[in-house]
Amino acid sequence: MTRRTLLGAAAAGAAAVATGWSADPPFTLPKLPYAYDALEPYIDAQTMQIHHDKHHQAYVDNLNKAVASEPSLAGMTVEQLLSKLDSLPAAVRTAVRNQGGGHANHSLFWLTLAPASQSGKPSGALAAALDKSFGGTDKFTDKLRASAASVFGSGWAWLSVDGSGNLVLDTAPNQDTPLTAGRKPVLGIDVWEHAYYLKYQNRRPEYLAAIVHVINWDFLSHRYDEFTR
Ligand code: MN
């Protein structure tokens, strides 16, 4: 994929994210915005194919089943569902939390990655915010890796924006998302074993050292601008 095409895909993705990741149900699996092998050697093609085609598809299918079972959820975007989990009917709350979280989190995850040659650097307001909050991009990625390494079991490390516009770095178990806490997710690092086990087996820190080479900083800078302008 050319850089121009990739940036086009990222811009389209940013627009989709701004409006809630997905239109009305039934929810669908978004197309991966690059080839399965585009993140080699950091993330291997087989992992990308299974992660996207099988794991993400399963979240989509199971979310659709949950939403179909509860008519009051009709027409809600996945972002809306996750933002008001506590008010959802108890019968579907856990399914929406897990399967809806899985769909939203992975939809964002694919867009936040890019081939290493196109990874770029943070720019504009995001670069300034990373300097202010973490002492620079390198210190931020060090802290991101440490946070992600500290997740016990399955979960994510998250960079999000709170209601005051501040960056927050934290972790969440399973498929929980900052959306449920009223924050806007900028970047999530998936540390479920399915994200790295084929290539890295038990060596999660090696996966984390690798994935920071394929972060799509152009996309993240644009996304942060949308959240804070
Ligand atoms: Mn995953």
PDB file of C-alpha atoms and ligand atoms in Angstrom:
ATOM      1  CA  MET A   1       0.000   0.000   0.000  1.00  0.00           C
ATOM      2  CA  THR A   2       1.349   3.408  -0.879  1.00  0.00           C
ATOM      3  CA  ARG A   3       1.722   6.111   1.724  1.00  0.00           C
ATOM      4  CA  ARG A   4      -0.968   8.134  -0.007  1.00  0.00           C
ATOM      5  CA  THR A   5      -3.416   5.242   0.128  1.00  0.00           C
ATOM      6  CA  LEU A   6      -2.579   4.532   3.731  1.00  0.00           C
ATOM      7  CA  LEU A   7      -3.138   8.130   4.776  1.00  0.00           C
ATOM      8  CA  GLY A   8      -6.447   8.036   2.939  1.00  0.00           C
ATOM      9  CA  ALA A   9      -7.434   4.936   4.887  1.00  0.00           C
ATOM     10  CA  ALA A  10      -6.331   6.532   8.146  1.00  0.00           C
ATOM     11  CA  ALA A  11      -8.341   9.681   7.425  1.00  0.00           C
ATOM     12  CA  ALA A  12     -11.415   7.609   6.599  1.00  0.00           C
ATOM     13  CA  GLY A  13     -10.850   5.664   9.787  1.00  0.00           C
ATOM     14  CA  ALA A  14     -10.600   8.855  11.807  1.00  0.00           C
ATOM     15  CA  ALA A  15     -13.926   9.973  10.415  1.00  0.00           C
ATOM     16  CA  ALA A  16     -15.506   6.631  11.283  1.00  0.00           C
ATOM     17  CA  VAL A  17     -14.100   6.798  14.790  1.00  0.00           C
ATOM     18  CA  ALA A  18     -15.402  10.306  15.305  1.00  0.00           C
ATOM     19  CA  THR A  19     -18.901   9.143  14.521  1.00  0.00           C
ATOM     20  CA  GLY A  20     -18.732   6.030  16.659  1.00  0.00           C
ATOM     21  CA  TRP A  21     -16.744   3.326  14.808  1.00  0.00           C
ATOM     22  CA  SER A  22     -19.696   1.648  13.234  1.00  0.00           C
ATOM     23  CA  ALA A  23     -23.027   2.540  11.767  1.00  0.00           C
ATOM     24  CA  ASP A  24     -26.251   0.899  12.827  1.00  0.00           C
ATOM     25  CA  PRO A  25     -26.264  -2.789  13.623  1.00  0.00           C
ATOM     26  CA  PRO A  26     -25.633  -5.307  12.354  1.00  0.00           C
ATOM     27  CA  PHE A  27     -22.043  -4.488  13.140  1.00  0.00           C
ATOM     28  CA  THR A  28     -19.460  -5.575  10.600  1.00  0.00           C
ATOM     29  CA  LEU A  29     -15.780  -6.401  10.616  1.00  0.00           C
ATOM     30  CA  PRO A  30     -13.818  -3.387   9.336  1.00  0.00           C
ATOM     31  CA  LYS A  31     -11.285  -4.087   6.604  1.00  0.00           C
ATOM     32  CA  LEU A  32      -7.690  -4.162   7.761  1.00  0.00           C
ATOM     33  CA  PRO A  33      -6.142  -0.928   6.370  1.00  0.00           C
ATOM     34  CA  TYR A  34      -2.940  -2.705   5.234  1.00  0.00           C
ATOM     35  CA  ALA A  35      -1.796  -6.201   4.257  1.00  0.00           C
ATOM     36  CA  TYR A  36      -1.456  -8.939   6.868  1.00  0.00           C
ATOM     37  CA  ASP A  37       2.330  -8.853   6.484  1.00  0.00           C
ATOM     38  CA  ALA A  38       2.633  -5.042   6.528  1.00  0.00           C
ATOM     39  CA  LEU A  39       3.793  -4.939  10.145  1.00  0.00           C
ATOM     40  CA  GLU A  40       6.527  -7.566   9.716  1.00  0.00           C
ATOM     41  CA  PRO A  41       8.913  -8.257  11.312  1.00  0.00           C
ATOM     42  CA  TYR A  42       7.389  -6.690  14.430  1.00  0.00           C
ATOM     43  CA  ILE A  43       3.968  -8.316  14.170  1.00  0.00           C
ATOM     44  CA  ASP A  44       3.820 -11.438  12.012  1.00  0.00           C
ATOM     45  CA  ALA A  45       1.322 -11.979   9.204  1.00  0.00           C
ATOM     46  CA  GLN A  46      -0.240 -15.116  10.680  1.00  0.00           C
ATOM     47  CA  THR A  47      -0.976 -13.354  13.958  1.00  0.00           C
ATOM     48  CA  MET A  48      -2.547 -10.429  12.094  1.00  0.00           C
ATOM     49  CA  GLN A  49      -4.699 -12.725   9.963  1.00  0.00           C
ATOM     50  CA  ILE A  50      -6.026 -14.801  12.866  1.00  0.00           C
ATOM     51  CA  HIS A  51      -6.373 -11.790  15.157  1.00  0.00           C
ATOM     52  CA  HIS A  52      -8.388  -9.812  12.601  1.00  0.00           C
ATOM     53  CA  ASP A  53     -10.267 -12.507  10.665  1.00  0.00           C
ATOM     54  CA  LYS A  54     -11.059 -14.846  13.565  1.00  0.00           C
ATOM     55  CA  HIS A  55     -10.856 -13.062  16.919  1.00  0.00           C
ATOM     56  CA  HIS A  56     -12.295  -9.712  15.838  1.00  0.00           C
ATOM     57  CA  GLN A  57     -14.943 -11.428  13.697  1.00  0.00           C
ATOM     58  CA  ALA A  58     -16.068 -13.424  16.735  1.00  0.00           C
ATOM     59  CA  TYR A  59     -16.535 -10.234  18.766  1.00  0.00           C
ATOM     60  CA  VAL A  60     -18.611  -8.771  15.931  1.00  0.00           C
ATOM     61  CA  ASP A  61     -20.771 -11.897  15.590  1.00  0.00           C
ATOM     62  CA  ASN A  62     -21.371 -12.204  19.322  1.00  0.00           C
ATOM     63  CA  LEU A  63     -22.157  -8.496  19.683  1.00  0.00           C
ATOM     64  CA  ASN A  64     -24.744  -8.803  16.914  1.00  0.00           C
ATOM     65  CA  LYS A  65     -26.342 -11.759  18.705  1.00  0.00           C
ATOM     66  CA  ALA A  66     -26.515  -9.817  21.968  1.00  0.00           C
ATOM     67  CA  VAL A  67     -28.011  -6.717  20.348  1.00  0.00           C
ATOM     68  CA  ALA A  68     -30.544  -8.796  18.395  1.00  0.00           C
ATOM     69  CA  SER A  69     -31.770 -10.294  21.683  1.00  0.00           C
ATOM     70  CA  GLU A  70     -32.631  -6.896  23.169  1.00  0.00           C
ATOM     71  CA  PRO A  71     -34.829  -4.619  21.010  1.00  0.00           C
ATOM     72  CA  SER A  72     -34.163  -1.547  23.169  1.00  0.00           C
ATOM     73  CA  LEU A  73     -30.557  -1.515  21.906  1.00  0.00           C
ATOM     74  CA  ALA A  74     -31.550  -1.189  18.254  1.00  0.00           C
ATOM     75  CA  GLY A  75     -29.835   1.642  16.415  1.00  0.00           C
ATOM     76  CA  MET A  76     -27.203   2.352  19.037  1.00  0.00           C
ATOM     77  CA  THR A  77     -23.580   2.593  17.960  1.00  0.00           C
ATOM     78  CA  VAL A  78     -21.058   0.458  19.788  1.00  0.00           C
ATOM     79  CA  GLU A  79     -19.595   3.640  21.269  1.00  0.00           C
ATOM     80  CA  GLN A  80     -23.014   4.593  22.672  1.00  0.00           C
ATOM     81  CA  LEU A  81     -23.520   1.099  24.075  1.00  0.00           C
ATOM     82  CA  LEU A  82     -20.165   1.097  25.861  1.00  0.00           C
ATOM     83  CA  SER A  83     -20.584   4.636  27.174  1.00  0.00           C
ATOM     84  CA  LYS A  84     -23.766   3.710  29.055  1.00  0.00           C
ATOM     85  CA  LEU A  85     -23.137   0.119  30.106  1.00  0.00           C
ATOM     86  CA  ASP A  86     -24.614   0.646  33.562  1.00  0.00           C
ATOM     87  CA  SER A  87     -27.997   1.607  32.130  1.00  0.00           C
ATOM     88  CA  LEU A  88     -28.269  -1.368  29.753  1.00  0.00           C
ATOM     89  CA  PRO A  89     -30.569  -4.288  30.587  1.00  0.00           C
ATOM     90  CA  ALA A  90     -28.737  -6.699  32.868  1.00  0.00           C
ATOM     91  CA  ALA A  91     -29.362  -9.614  30.520  1.00  0.00           C
ATOM     92  CA  VAL A  92     -27.116  -8.125  27.813  1.00  0.00           C
ATOM     93  CA  ARG A  93     -24.748  -5.938  29.843  1.00  0.00           C
ATOM     94  CA  THR A  94     -21.929  -8.471  30.140  1.00  0.00           C
ATOM     95  CA  ALA A  95     -22.167  -9.491  26.496  1.00  0.00           C
ATOM     96  CA  VAL A  96     -22.057  -5.868  25.349  1.00  0.00           C
ATOM     97  CA  ARG A  97     -19.160  -5.137  27.700  1.00  0.00           C
ATOM     98  CA  ASN A  98     -17.101  -8.072  26.425  1.00  0.00           C
ATOM     99  CA  GLN A  99     -18.153  -8.403  22.782  1.00  0.00           C
ATOM    100  CA  GLY A 100     -18.869  -4.726  22.147  1.00  0.00           C
ATOM    101  CA  GLY A 101     -15.626  -3.838  23.874  1.00  0.00           C
ATOM    102  CA  GLY A 102     -13.833  -6.384  21.710  1.00  0.00           C
ATOM    103  CA  HIS A 103     -15.319  -4.887  18.535  1.00  0.00           C
ATOM    104  CA  ALA A 104     -14.604  -1.264  19.471  1.00  0.00           C
ATOM    105  CA  ASN A 105     -11.130  -1.927  20.822  1.00  0.00           C
ATOM    106  CA  HIS A 106      -9.957  -3.914  17.799  1.00  0.00           C
ATOM    107  CA  SER A 107     -11.526  -1.475  15.327  1.00  0.00           C
ATOM    108  CA  LEU A 108      -9.352   1.214  16.876  1.00  0.00           C
ATOM    109  CA  PHE A 109      -6.300  -1.052  17.267  1.00  0.00           C
ATOM    110  CA  TRP A 110      -5.919  -1.724  13.518  1.00  0.00           C
ATOM    111  CA  LEU A 111      -6.045   1.993  12.749  1.00  0.00           C
ATOM    112  CA  THR A 112      -3.409   2.863  15.344  1.00  0.00           C
ATOM    113  CA  LEU A 113      -0.806   0.625  13.702  1.00  0.00           C
ATOM    114  CA  ALA A 114       1.132   1.225  10.482  1.00  0.00           C
ATOM    115  CA  PRO A 115       4.129  -0.255   8.692  1.00  0.00           C
ATOM    116  CA  ALA A 116       7.348   0.799  10.415  1.00  0.00           C
ATOM    117  CA  SER A 117       8.424   2.829   7.375  1.00  0.00           C
ATOM    118  CA  GLN A 118       5.265   4.940   7.782  1.00  0.00           C
ATOM    119  CA  SER A 119       5.106   5.052  11.574  1.00  0.00           C
ATOM    120  CA  GLY A 120       6.170   8.708  11.737  1.00  0.00           C
ATOM    121  CA  LYS A 121       6.349  10.769  14.911  1.00  0.00           C
ATOM    122  CA  PRO A 122       3.779  12.551  17.083  1.00  0.00           C
ATOM    123  CA  SER A 123       3.068  16.055  15.822  1.00  0.00           C
ATOM    124  CA  GLY A 124       1.248  19.189  16.873  1.00  0.00           C
ATOM    125  CA  ALA A 125      -0.877  19.100  20.005  1.00  0.00           C
ATOM    126  CA  LEU A 126      -0.219  15.411  20.690  1.00  0.00           C
ATOM    127  CA  ALA A 127       3.543  15.910  20.642  1.00  0.00           C
ATOM    128  CA  ALA A 128       3.172  18.821  23.053  1.00  0.00           C
ATOM    129  CA  ALA A 129       0.860  16.844  25.335  1.00  0.00           C
ATOM    130  CA  LEU A 130       3.223  13.853  25.438  1.00  0.00           C
ATOM    131  CA  ASP A 131       6.056  16.222  26.360  1.00  0.00           C
ATOM    132  CA  LYS A 132       3.997  17.821  29.114  1.00  0.00           C
ATOM    133  CA  SER A 133       2.499  14.632  30.565  1.00  0.00           C
ATOM    134  CA  PHE A 134       5.323  12.146  30.118  1.00  0.00           C
ATOM    135  CA  GLY A 135       8.496  14.091  29.319  1.00  0.00           C
ATOM    136  CA  GLY A 136       8.517  13.215  25.630  1.00  0.00           C
ATOM    137  CA  THR A 137       7.607  10.480  23.197  1.00  0.00           C
ATOM    138  CA  ASP A 138      10.379   8.065  24.178  1.00  0.00           C
ATOM    139  CA  LYS A 139       9.503   8.336  27.858  1.00  0.00           C
ATOM    140  CA  PHE A 140       5.855   7.848  26.985  1.00  0.00           C
ATOM    141  CA  THR A 141       6.522   4.656  25.018  1.00  0.00           C
ATOM    142  CA  ASP A 142       8.677   3.366  27.893  1.00  0.00           C
ATOM    143  CA  LYS A 143       5.773   3.951  30.296  1.00  0.00           C
ATOM    144  CA  LEU A 144       3.293   2.468  27.831  1.00  0.00           C
ATOM    145  CA  ARG A 145       5.392  -0.698  27.567  1.00  0.00           C
ATOM    146  CA  ALA A 146       5.733  -0.946  31.357  1.00  0.00           C
ATOM    147  CA  SER A 147       1.986  -0.482  31.844  1.00  0.00           C
ATOM    148  CA  ALA A 148       1.142  -3.061  29.208  1.00  0.00           C
ATOM    149  CA  ALA A 149       3.652  -5.517  30.681  1.00  0.00           C
ATOM    150  CA  SER A 150       2.001  -5.141  34.091  1.00  0.00           C
ATOM    151  CA  VAL A 151      -1.449  -6.318  32.982  1.00  0.00           C
ATOM    152  CA  PHE A 152      -2.221  -9.578  34.799  1.00  0.00           C
ATOM    153  CA  GLY A 153      -3.901 -11.950  32.373  1.00  0.00           C
ATOM    154  CA  SER A 154      -5.785 -10.522  29.406  1.00  0.00           C
ATOM    155  CA  GLY A 155      -6.363  -6.827  28.852  1.00  0.00           C
ATOM    156  CA  TRP A 156      -5.111  -3.603  27.332  1.00  0.00           C
ATOM    157  CA  ALA A 157      -2.931  -0.614  28.121  1.00  0.00           C
ATOM    158  CA  TRP A 158      -4.748   2.602  27.223  1.00  0.00           C
ATOM    159  CA  LEU A 159      -3.857   6.183  26.441  1.00  0.00           C
ATOM    160  CA  SER A 160      -7.043   8.220  26.684  1.00  0.00           C
ATOM    161  CA  VAL A 161      -8.264  11.791  27.083  1.00  0.00           C
ATOM    162  CA  ASP A 162     -10.318  12.702  30.145  1.00  0.00           C
ATOM    163  CA  GLY A 163     -13.071  15.292  30.440  1.00  0.00           C
ATOM    164  CA  SER A 164     -10.540  18.039  31.138  1.00  0.00           C
ATOM    165  CA  GLY A 165      -8.497  17.242  28.052  1.00  0.00           C
ATOM    166  CA  ASN A 166      -5.685  15.556  29.982  1.00  0.00           C
ATOM    167  CA  LEU A 167      -3.912  12.434  28.781  1.00  0.00           C
ATOM    168  CA  VAL A 168      -4.366   9.365  30.992  1.00  0.00           C
ATOM    169  CA  LEU A 169      -2.237   6.217  30.742  1.00  0.00           C
ATOM    170  CA  ASP A 170      -3.743   3.187  32.478  1.00  0.00           C
ATOM    171  CA  THR A 171      -4.703  -0.440  31.963  1.00  0.00           C
ATOM    172  CA  ALA A 172      -7.961  -2.348  31.827  1.00  0.00           C
ATOM    173  CA  PRO A 173      -8.803  -6.047  32.084  1.00  0.00           C
ATOM    174  CA  ASN A 174     -10.403  -8.116  29.340  1.00  0.00           C
ATOM    175  CA  GLN A 175     -12.111  -5.883  26.724  1.00  0.00           C
ATOM    176  CA  ASP A 176     -12.970  -3.008  29.053  1.00  0.00           C
ATOM    177  CA  THR A 177     -12.584   0.397  27.440  1.00  0.00           C
ATOM    178  CA  PRO A 178     -11.951   3.966  28.655  1.00  0.00           C
ATOM    179  CA  LEU A 179     -15.276   4.857  26.986  1.00  0.00           C
ATOM    180  CA  THR A 180     -17.115   3.293  29.916  1.00  0.00           C
ATOM    181  CA  ALA A 181     -15.233   5.616  32.288  1.00  0.00           C
ATOM    182  CA  GLY A 182     -16.162   8.641  30.166  1.00  0.00           C
ATOM    183  CA  ARG A 183     -12.745   8.994  28.557  1.00  0.00           C
ATOM    184  CA  LYS A 184     -11.920   8.962  24.861  1.00  0.00           C
ATOM    185  CA  PRO A 185      -9.424   6.262  23.847  1.00  0.00           C
ATOM    186  CA  VAL A 186      -6.511   7.483  21.728  1.00  0.00           C
ATOM    187  CA  LEU A 187      -4.334   4.360  21.680  1.00  0.00           C
ATOM    188  CA  GLY A 188      -4.801   0.857  23.070  1.00  0.00           C
ATOM    189  CA  ILE A 189      -2.187  -1.879  23.184  1.00  0.00           C
ATOM    190  CA  ASP A 190      -3.710  -5.362  23.139  1.00  0.00           C
ATOM    191  CA  VAL A 191      -1.907  -7.708  25.526  1.00  0.00           C
ATOM    192  CA  TRP A 192      -4.198 -10.698  25.184  1.00  0.00           C
ATOM    193  CA  GLU A 193      -1.980 -13.676  24.347  1.00  0.00           C
ATOM    194  CA  HIS A 194      -3.717 -13.981  20.949  1.00  0.00           C
ATOM    195  CA  ALA A 195      -2.032 -10.676  20.010  1.00  0.00           C
ATOM    196  CA  TYR A 196       1.498 -12.076  20.257  1.00  0.00           C
ATOM    197  CA  TYR A 197       1.752 -15.730  21.245  1.00  0.00           C
ATOM    198  CA  LEU A 198       2.484 -17.237  17.812  1.00  0.00           C
ATOM    199  CA  LYS A 199       5.659 -15.174  17.428  1.00  0.00           C
ATOM    200  CA  TYR A 200       6.640 -14.251  20.969  1.00  0.00           C
ATOM    201  CA  GLN A 201       5.091 -17.056  23.066  1.00  0.00           C
ATOM    202  CA  ASN A 202       5.437 -16.052  26.744  1.00  0.00           C
ATOM    203  CA  ARG A 203       7.763 -13.114  25.992  1.00  0.00           C
ATOM    204  CA  ARG A 204       5.236 -10.282  26.244  1.00  0.00           C
ATOM    205  CA  PRO A 205       7.940  -7.630  26.834  1.00  0.00           C
ATOM    206  CA  GLU A 206       9.519  -8.516  23.446  1.00  0.00           C
ATOM    207  CA  TYR A 207       6.138  -8.023  21.751  1.00  0.00           C
ATOM    208  CA  LEU A 208       5.810  -4.655  23.475  1.00  0.00           C
ATOM    209  CA  ALA A 209       9.317  -3.596  22.450  1.00  0.00           C
ATOM    210  CA  ALA A 210       8.359  -4.488  18.866  1.00  0.00           C
ATOM    211  CA  ILE A 211       4.898  -2.948  18.614  1.00  0.00           C
ATOM    212  CA  VAL A 212       6.104   0.564  19.407  1.00  0.00           C
ATOM    213  CA  HIS A 213       7.892   0.481  16.015  1.00  0.00           C
ATOM    214  CA  VAL A 214       4.568   0.205  14.190  1.00  0.00           C
ATOM    215  CA  ILE A 215       2.448   2.865  15.901  1.00  0.00           C
ATOM    216  CA  ASN A 216       0.658   5.126  13.417  1.00  0.00           C
ATOM    217  CA  TRP A 217       1.616   8.493  14.895  1.00  0.00           C
ATOM    218  CA  ASP A 218       0.021  10.466  12.056  1.00  0.00           C
ATOM    219  CA  PHE A 219      -3.323   8.867  12.823  1.00  0.00           C
ATOM    220  CA  LEU A 220      -2.925   9.355  16.575  1.00  0.00           C
ATOM    221  CA  SER A 221      -1.961  13.016  16.184  1.00  0.00           C
ATOM    222  CA  HIS A 222      -5.036  13.605  14.024  1.00  0.00           C
ATOM    223  CA  ARG A 223      -7.257  11.693  16.461  1.00  0.00           C
ATOM    224  CA  TYR A 224      -5.968  13.662  19.445  1.00  0.00           C
ATOM    225  CA  ASP A 225      -6.659  16.907  17.585  1.00  0.00           C
ATOM    226  CA  GLU A 226     -10.265  15.814  17.035  1.00  0.00           C
ATOM    227  CA  PHE A 227     -10.703  15.094  20.728  1.00  0.00           C
ATOM    228  CA  THR A 228      -9.210  18.322  22.009  1.00  0.00           C
ATOM    229  CA  ARG A 229      -9.938  21.019  19.490  1.00  0.00           C
TER     230      ARG A 229
HETATM  231 MN    MN B   1      -7.106  -8.902  20.466  1.00  0.00          MN
END
